[in-house]
Coordinates of C-alpha atoms and ligand atoms in Angstrom, one line a residue:
M5 CA -6.0 -17.1 -29.8
H6 CA -5.6 -19.6 -26.6
Y7 CA -7.0 -18.9 -23.5
R8 CA -5.7 -19.1 -20.0
R9 CA -7.4 -19.5 -16.4
L10 CA -7.7 -16.9 -14.4
G11 CA -5.4 -18.0 -11.7
T12 CA -6.8 -21.1 -10.2
S13 CA -10.1 -19.8 -10.8
G14 CA -12.4 -21.5 -13.5
L15 CA -12.6 -18.1 -15.5
Q16 CA -11.0 -18.6 -18.8
L17 CA -9.5 -15.2 -20.5
S18 CA -7.8 -15.0 -23.8
A19 CA -4.2 -14.5 -23.3
L20 CA -4.0 -11.1 -25.2
S21 CA -6.9 -8.9 -23.7
F22 CA -7.9 -5.4 -24.5
G23 CA -7.5 -2.2 -22.3
A24 CA -9.0 1.4 -23.0
W25 CA -6.6 3.6 -20.7
T26 CA -5.5 7.1 -22.8
T27 CA -7.7 5.7 -25.8
F28 CA -11.2 5.5 -25.3
G29 CA -12.8 8.8 -24.5
R30 CA -9.6 10.8 -25.3
Q31 CA -7.6 9.8 -27.7
V32 CA -9.5 7.8 -30.2
G33 CA -13.2 8.4 -31.4
R34 CA -16.1 6.5 -31.2
G35 CA -15.8 5.1 -34.7
Q36 CA -12.3 4.1 -34.1
A37 CA -13.1 2.8 -30.7
R38 CA -15.8 0.7 -32.6
E39 CA -13.4 -0.8 -34.9
L40 CA -11.0 -1.5 -32.4
V41 CA -13.2 -3.7 -30.1
A42 CA -14.7 -5.3 -33.3
A43 CA -11.4 -6.1 -34.5
A44 CA -10.1 -7.7 -31.2
W45 CA -13.2 -9.9 -30.9
D46 CA -12.9 -10.9 -34.2
H47 CA -9.0 -12.2 -33.3
G48 CA -10.9 -13.9 -30.2
I49 CA -10.3 -11.6 -27.4
N50 CA -12.5 -12.0 -24.6
F51 CA -11.8 -10.0 -22.1
F52 CA -12.1 -5.6 -22.3
D53 CA -10.4 -3.9 -19.4
N54 CA -11.7 -0.6 -18.0
A55 CA -11.5 1.8 -15.0
E56 CA -14.0 4.6 -13.4
G57 CA -10.9 6.7 -13.8
Y58 CA -10.1 6.8 -17.4
A59 CA -10.9 9.5 -19.3
N60 CA -13.4 10.7 -15.6
G61 CA -15.8 7.8 -16.9
E62 CA -16.0 8.5 -20.6
A63 CA -13.9 5.2 -21.4
E64 CA -16.6 3.0 -20.1
R65 CA -19.3 4.9 -21.9
V66 CA -17.7 4.4 -24.9
M67 CA -17.1 0.6 -24.4
G68 CA -20.3 0.1 -23.3
D69 CA -21.8 1.9 -26.2
V70 CA -19.6 0.3 -28.7
I71 CA -19.8 -3.7 -27.3
A72 CA -23.9 -3.1 -27.3
D73 CA -23.6 -1.8 -30.7
L74 CA -21.5 -4.5 -32.0
R75 CA -24.3 -6.8 -30.3
L76 CA -21.4 -8.9 -28.3
P77 CA -23.0 -11.8 -26.7
R78 CA -22.9 -11.1 -23.1
D79 CA -21.7 -14.6 -22.2
G80 CA -19.2 -14.4 -24.9
Y81 CA -16.8 -11.5 -23.1
C82 CA -15.7 -10.0 -19.8
V83 CA -15.5 -6.8 -18.7
S84 CA -14.1 -5.2 -16.1
S85 CA -14.1 -1.6 -13.9
K86 CA -11.6 -0.7 -11.4
V87 CA -12.3 1.6 -8.3
F88 CA -10.5 4.1 -6.3
F89 CA -9.4 7.0 -8.2
G90 CA -12.9 8.3 -8.9
A91 CA -14.7 9.3 -11.8
A92 CA -15.4 12.9 -11.0
S93 CA -12.3 15.2 -12.4
D94 CA -12.2 16.8 -8.4
P95 CA -13.6 14.2 -6.6
R96 CA -14.8 14.7 -2.8
P97 CA -13.7 12.3 -0.2
T98 CA -16.8 9.8 -0.3
Q99 CA -16.3 9.6 -4.7
R100 CA -12.8 7.9 -4.5
G101 CA -11.0 5.1 -2.2
L102 CA -12.0 2.1 -1.0
S103 CA -14.9 2.8 1.6
R104 CA -17.6 0.5 1.3
K105 CA -19.7 3.4 0.0
H106 CA -17.4 4.3 -2.8
V107 CA -16.8 0.6 -3.8
R108 CA -20.6 0.2 -4.1
D109 CA -21.3 3.7 -5.4
A110 CA -18.9 3.2 -8.2
C111 CA -19.4 -0.5 -9.0
D112 CA -23.2 0.9 -9.8
A113 CA -22.0 4.0 -11.9
A114 CA -19.7 1.5 -13.9
L115 CA -22.9 -0.9 -14.9
R116 CA -24.5 2.2 -16.0
R117 CA -21.8 3.2 -17.8
L118 CA -20.7 0.1 -19.5
R119 CA -24.4 -0.9 -20.1
V120 CA -24.1 -4.4 -18.4
D121 CA -25.8 -5.9 -14.9
H122 CA -22.7 -7.6 -13.6
L123 CA -18.9 -6.9 -13.7
D124 CA -17.0 -10.0 -14.5
L125 CA -13.7 -8.6 -12.9
Y126 CA -13.7 -5.6 -10.4
F127 CA -10.5 -4.3 -9.3
C128 CA -9.3 -2.0 -6.3
H129 CA -7.1 0.2 -8.5
R130 CA -4.6 0.9 -5.6
P131 CA -4.3 0.5 -1.9
D132 CA -6.4 2.8 0.3
P133 CA -4.2 4.0 3.3
D134 CA -7.5 5.6 4.7
T135 CA -9.8 2.4 4.3
P136 CA -9.4 -0.7 6.7
I137 CA -8.7 -3.8 4.3
A138 CA -11.5 -5.5 6.1
E139 CA -13.8 -3.0 5.2
T140 CA -13.0 -3.2 1.3
V141 CA -13.2 -7.0 1.1
W142 CA -16.4 -7.1 3.1
A143 CA -17.9 -4.8 0.4
M144 CA -16.4 -6.5 -2.5
D145 CA -17.8 -9.7 -1.1
T146 CA -21.2 -8.3 -0.7
L147 CA -21.2 -7.0 -4.5
I148 CA -20.3 -10.9 -5.4
R149 CA -23.3 -12.1 -3.0
Q150 CA -25.7 -9.3 -4.9
G151 CA -24.5 -10.8 -8.3
K152 CA -23.2 -7.9 -9.6
V153 CA -19.3 -8.8 -9.7
L154 CA -18.0 -12.4 -10.5
Y155 CA -14.4 -11.6 -9.2
W156 CA -12.3 -9.2 -7.5
G157 CA -8.9 -8.4 -7.4
T158 CA -6.3 -5.6 -6.8
S159 CA -3.9 -3.4 -8.7
E160 CA -0.2 -2.6 -7.9
W161 CA -1.3 -3.8 -4.3
P162 CA 1.9 -4.8 -2.2
A163 CA 2.0 -8.4 -1.6
T164 CA 1.6 -8.0 2.0
A165 CA -1.6 -6.2 1.5
I166 CA -3.2 -8.8 -0.6
R167 CA -2.0 -11.6 1.6
E168 CA -4.1 -9.8 4.5
A169 CA -7.0 -9.5 2.1
A170 CA -7.1 -13.2 1.5
Q171 CA -6.5 -14.0 5.1
I172 CA -9.4 -11.8 6.4
A173 CA -11.8 -13.6 3.5
R174 CA -10.7 -17.1 4.6
T175 CA -11.1 -16.1 8.3
H176 CA -14.7 -14.9 7.4
H177 CA -15.4 -17.5 4.9
L178 CA -15.7 -14.4 2.2
H179 CA -14.7 -14.3 -1.3
G180 CA -11.1 -13.2 -1.2
P181 CA -9.0 -11.6 -4.1
T182 CA -8.7 -13.7 -7.5
M183 CA -6.4 -11.5 -9.1
E184 CA -3.6 -8.9 -9.3
Q185 CA -3.0 -6.3 -11.9
P186 CA 0.3 -5.2 -12.1
E187 CA 2.7 -3.4 -14.6
Y188 CA 4.7 -6.2 -16.4
N189 CA 7.1 -5.6 -19.3
L190 CA 10.8 -6.0 -20.2
L191 CA 11.7 -2.9 -18.1
R192 CA 9.7 -3.4 -15.0
R193 CA 9.6 -7.0 -14.2
E194 CA 10.2 -7.4 -10.4
R195 CA 6.7 -7.3 -8.5
V196 CA 5.2 -9.9 -11.2
E197 CA 8.5 -12.3 -11.1
L198 CA 9.7 -11.4 -7.4
E199 CA 7.1 -10.0 -5.0
Y200 CA 4.2 -12.1 -6.1
A201 CA 5.9 -15.2 -6.9
P202 CA 5.0 -16.9 -3.5
L203 CA 1.4 -15.8 -4.1
Y204 CA 0.5 -17.7 -7.4
A205 CA 0.6 -21.2 -5.6
E206 CA -0.5 -19.8 -2.0
L207 CA -3.5 -17.9 -3.2
G208 CA -4.0 -19.3 -6.6
L209 CA -3.5 -15.5 -7.8
G210 CA -4.2 -14.7 -11.3
A211 CA -2.5 -11.8 -13.0
T212 CA -4.1 -9.6 -15.8
T213 CA -0.7 -7.3 -16.5
W214 CA -0.4 -3.9 -18.0
S215 CA 1.8 -1.7 -20.4
P216 CA 3.4 -4.8 -22.1
L217 CA 5.0 -1.9 -24.3
A218 CA 5.8 0.7 -21.7
S219 CA 3.5 2.8 -23.1
G220 CA 4.9 2.4 -26.3
L221 CA 8.6 3.1 -25.2
L222 CA 9.4 -1.0 -26.5
T223 CA 8.1 0.0 -30.1
G224 CA 10.9 2.1 -30.6
K225 CA 8.6 4.9 -31.5
Y226 CA 10.3 7.7 -29.3
A227 CA 13.6 7.3 -30.8
G228 CA 13.5 10.2 -32.7
G229 CA 11.2 12.2 -30.6
V230 CA 7.7 12.2 -29.4
P231 CA 5.1 11.5 -32.6
A232 CA 2.4 14.1 -32.4
D233 CA -0.1 11.5 -32.9
S234 CA 1.0 9.4 -29.7
R235 CA 0.2 9.0 -26.4
L236 CA 3.0 10.7 -24.9
A237 CA 1.9 13.7 -26.9
Q238 CA -1.2 14.3 -24.8
P239 CA -0.7 17.2 -22.8
E240 CA -2.3 15.3 -19.5
L241 CA 0.2 12.6 -19.9
G242 CA 3.5 15.1 -19.3
W243 CA 4.1 12.9 -16.0
L244 CA 4.1 9.7 -18.0
Q245 CA 6.7 11.4 -20.5
R246 CA 8.6 12.7 -17.8
E247 CA 8.6 9.2 -16.2
L248 CA 9.2 7.0 -19.2
L249 CA 11.9 9.1 -21.3
G250 CA 13.4 10.9 -18.5
N251 CA 15.2 7.9 -17.3
A252 CA 17.9 7.2 -19.3
D253 CA 18.7 3.7 -18.4
R254 CA 15.3 2.8 -19.5
V255 CA 15.3 4.3 -22.9
A256 CA 18.9 2.8 -23.4
R257 CA 17.5 -0.5 -22.6
A258 CA 14.7 -0.2 -24.7
A259 CA 17.1 1.1 -27.7
R260 CA 19.0 -2.2 -27.3
F261 CA 15.9 -4.8 -27.5
V262 CA 14.5 -2.6 -30.7
A263 CA 18.0 -3.2 -32.1
L264 CA 17.5 -7.0 -30.8
A265 CA 14.6 -7.2 -32.6
A266 CA 15.8 -5.6 -36.1
E267 CA 18.7 -8.2 -35.9
L268 CA 16.3 -11.0 -35.4
G269 CA 13.9 -9.7 -38.2
V270 CA 10.5 -9.4 -36.1
A271 CA 8.9 -6.3 -35.1
P272 CA 9.7 -5.0 -31.3
A273 CA 5.9 -4.5 -30.2
P274 CA 4.8 -8.5 -30.7
L275 CA 8.2 -9.5 -29.3
A276 CA 7.8 -7.4 -26.1
I277 CA 4.5 -8.6 -26.0
A278 CA 5.5 -12.7 -26.5
W279 CA 7.8 -12.2 -23.8
C280 CA 5.2 -11.1 -21.2
L281 CA 3.0 -14.4 -22.5
R282 CA 6.1 -16.8 -21.9
N283 CA 5.5 -16.1 -18.0
P284 CA 3.3 -19.0 -16.9
H285 CA 2.1 -17.0 -14.2
V286 CA 0.5 -14.1 -16.6
S287 CA -3.1 -15.0 -17.0
T288 CA -3.6 -12.5 -19.8
V289 CA -1.7 -9.6 -21.2
L290 CA -3.6 -6.3 -21.5
L291 CA -2.9 -4.5 -24.7
G292 CA -3.6 -1.1 -25.8
A293 CA -3.9 0.3 -28.9
S294 CA -4.9 3.6 -30.7
R295 CA -5.5 1.9 -34.3
V296 CA -6.3 -1.5 -35.6
E297 CA -3.0 -1.8 -37.5
Q298 CA -1.2 -1.8 -34.0
L299 CA -3.4 -4.2 -32.6
I300 CA -3.4 -6.6 -35.7
E301 CA 0.5 -6.5 -35.4
N302 CA 0.6 -6.9 -31.6
L303 CA -1.5 -10.2 -31.9
Q304 CA 1.4 -11.6 -33.9
A305 CA 3.1 -12.3 -30.2
L306 CA 0.7 -15.4 -30.0
E307 CA 2.9 -16.9 -32.7
L308 CA 6.3 -15.8 -31.3
A309 CA 5.9 -16.9 -27.6
A310 CA 5.4 -20.3 -29.4
L311 CA 8.6 -20.2 -30.8
P312 CA 11.1 -23.0 -29.9
D313 CA 13.6 -21.4 -27.7
N314 CA 17.0 -21.9 -29.3
G315 CA 18.6 -19.2 -27.4
L316 CA 16.5 -16.6 -28.8
W317 CA 14.3 -16.0 -25.7
A318 CA 17.9 -16.1 -23.0
R319 CA 19.0 -13.0 -25.3
V320 CA 15.6 -10.8 -24.7
D321 CA 15.8 -11.8 -21.1
A322 CA 19.0 -10.4 -20.7
L323 CA 17.9 -7.1 -22.0
A324 CA 15.4 -6.7 -19.2
D325 CA 18.1 -7.5 -16.5
Ligands
LIG22 P1 1.2 -0.5 -23.9 O1 2.3 -0.4 -23.1 O2 1.2 -1.7 -24.9 O3 0.8 1.1 -24.8 C1 -0.2 1.1 -25.7 C2 0.3 2.1 -26.6 O4 1.6 1.9 -27.6 C3 -0.9 2.3 -27.3 O5 -2.1 3.1 -27.0 C4 -0.2 3.1 -28.8 O6 0.0 4.3 -28.3 C5 0.9 2.2 -28.4 N1 1.4 1.2 -29.6 C6 0.7 0.2 -29.2 N2 1.0 -0.9 -30.4 C7 1.5 -0.4 -31.0 C8 2.6 -0.9 -32.1 N3 2.4 -2.2 -32.7 N4 3.8 -0.1 -32.6 C9 3.5 1.2 -32.4 N5 3.0 1.7 -30.9 C10 1.9 1.1 -30.7 O7 -0.2 -0.5 -23.1 P2 -1.2 0.2 -22.0 O8 -0.2 0.9 -21.3 O9 -2.1 0.5 -23.0 O10 -1.9 -0.9 -21.4 C11 -2.6 -1.6 -21.6 C12 -4.1 -1.7 -21.0 O11 -3.6 -2.1 -19.1 C13 -4.9 -0.7 -20.5 O12 -5.5 -0.1 -21.9 C14 -5.3 -0.4 -19.5 O13 -6.3 -1.3 -19.6 C15 -4.4 -1.3 -18.7 N6 -3.5 -0.5 -17.6 C16 -3.7 -0.7 -16.5 C17 -3.3 0.1 -15.7 C18 -3.5 -0.2 -13.9 O14 -3.0 0.9 -13.1 N7 -4.3 -1.0 -13.3 C19 -2.4 1.0 -15.9 C20 -2.3 1.1 -17.3 C21 -2.8 0.5 -18.1 P3 -0.1 5.6 -29.6 O15 -0.5 5.2 -30.7 O16 -0.7 6.5 -28.7 O17 1.7 6.0 -29.4

């Protein structure tokens, strides 16, 4: 494993990290979750990503139990939560969004579920049109001053809103956003590469990027239909199946990428992840896995990313356009 700084902060995260979306509290049992976290830790992963909305808080509960059970040293790993969607299945207005009230309540609830006394990273999971950005910036700053959060950031915010948050923080001498959590993969690259491009230098922004495999599409696993044990077979993720497999252009580009990986003699999953790692603005690539074998295969991305550039990456890059 190697480690990268989170933007210009002093926090060093493993270049590959591990998240719990759709798996913990849903697709995989506690035993499997324990094996996944143990394997990640044993291979040097030091950042575990979560959110209040994952399995209505259950993903955080499972992760907290598993980390405690494995007795990972608290100063050796980082854990995150995200606030916005709420943990309740039918949230009332104060149980979701980015108001001072929900930001505080959600943080306290995440601390309890994750069994920690501070969150290393805390994200605003989406922009909230019903809360002034200043209110959220002040709420995050308060949590940092209380020692409940170390670094706060955003996820899928427009660059203009991130800039506004940073400006408010600067004006009032508050802690501004340190990182963004955007989707980044061969099929979706504009936000990370174009929209946020000025922010890396301007704000020292870090990027903890998600869905490097486009939920598995870039492994070629859906080419012959949706396997019954895969993410897209979960009934509550019908929207994701429609979004991914309903777009003929994306499906065709994924198929071309899988064919190129076969021609090169490498597995498509680590190749797709390695492509993300080659972007120097990416602080860490968040992996997802429902089985330890997937995680181990995906870790090969570290070696692939270090391969000399003999035209290979230009060919992969061309497929992403
Ligand atoms: P990926 O795009 O890498 O998808 C992971 C899924 O792909 C796995 O759960 C598995 O699904 C399948 N898979 C993984 N490796 C392999 C392999 N080698 N061979 C075959 N199939 C494989 O990442 P995620 O979408 O899970 O995103 C990673 C993390 O990012 C999340 O856990 C979460 O923490 C974060 N995230 C953040 C979001 C945000 O809005 N901030 C949104 C989404 C994710 P299966 O076995 O079920 O087919």
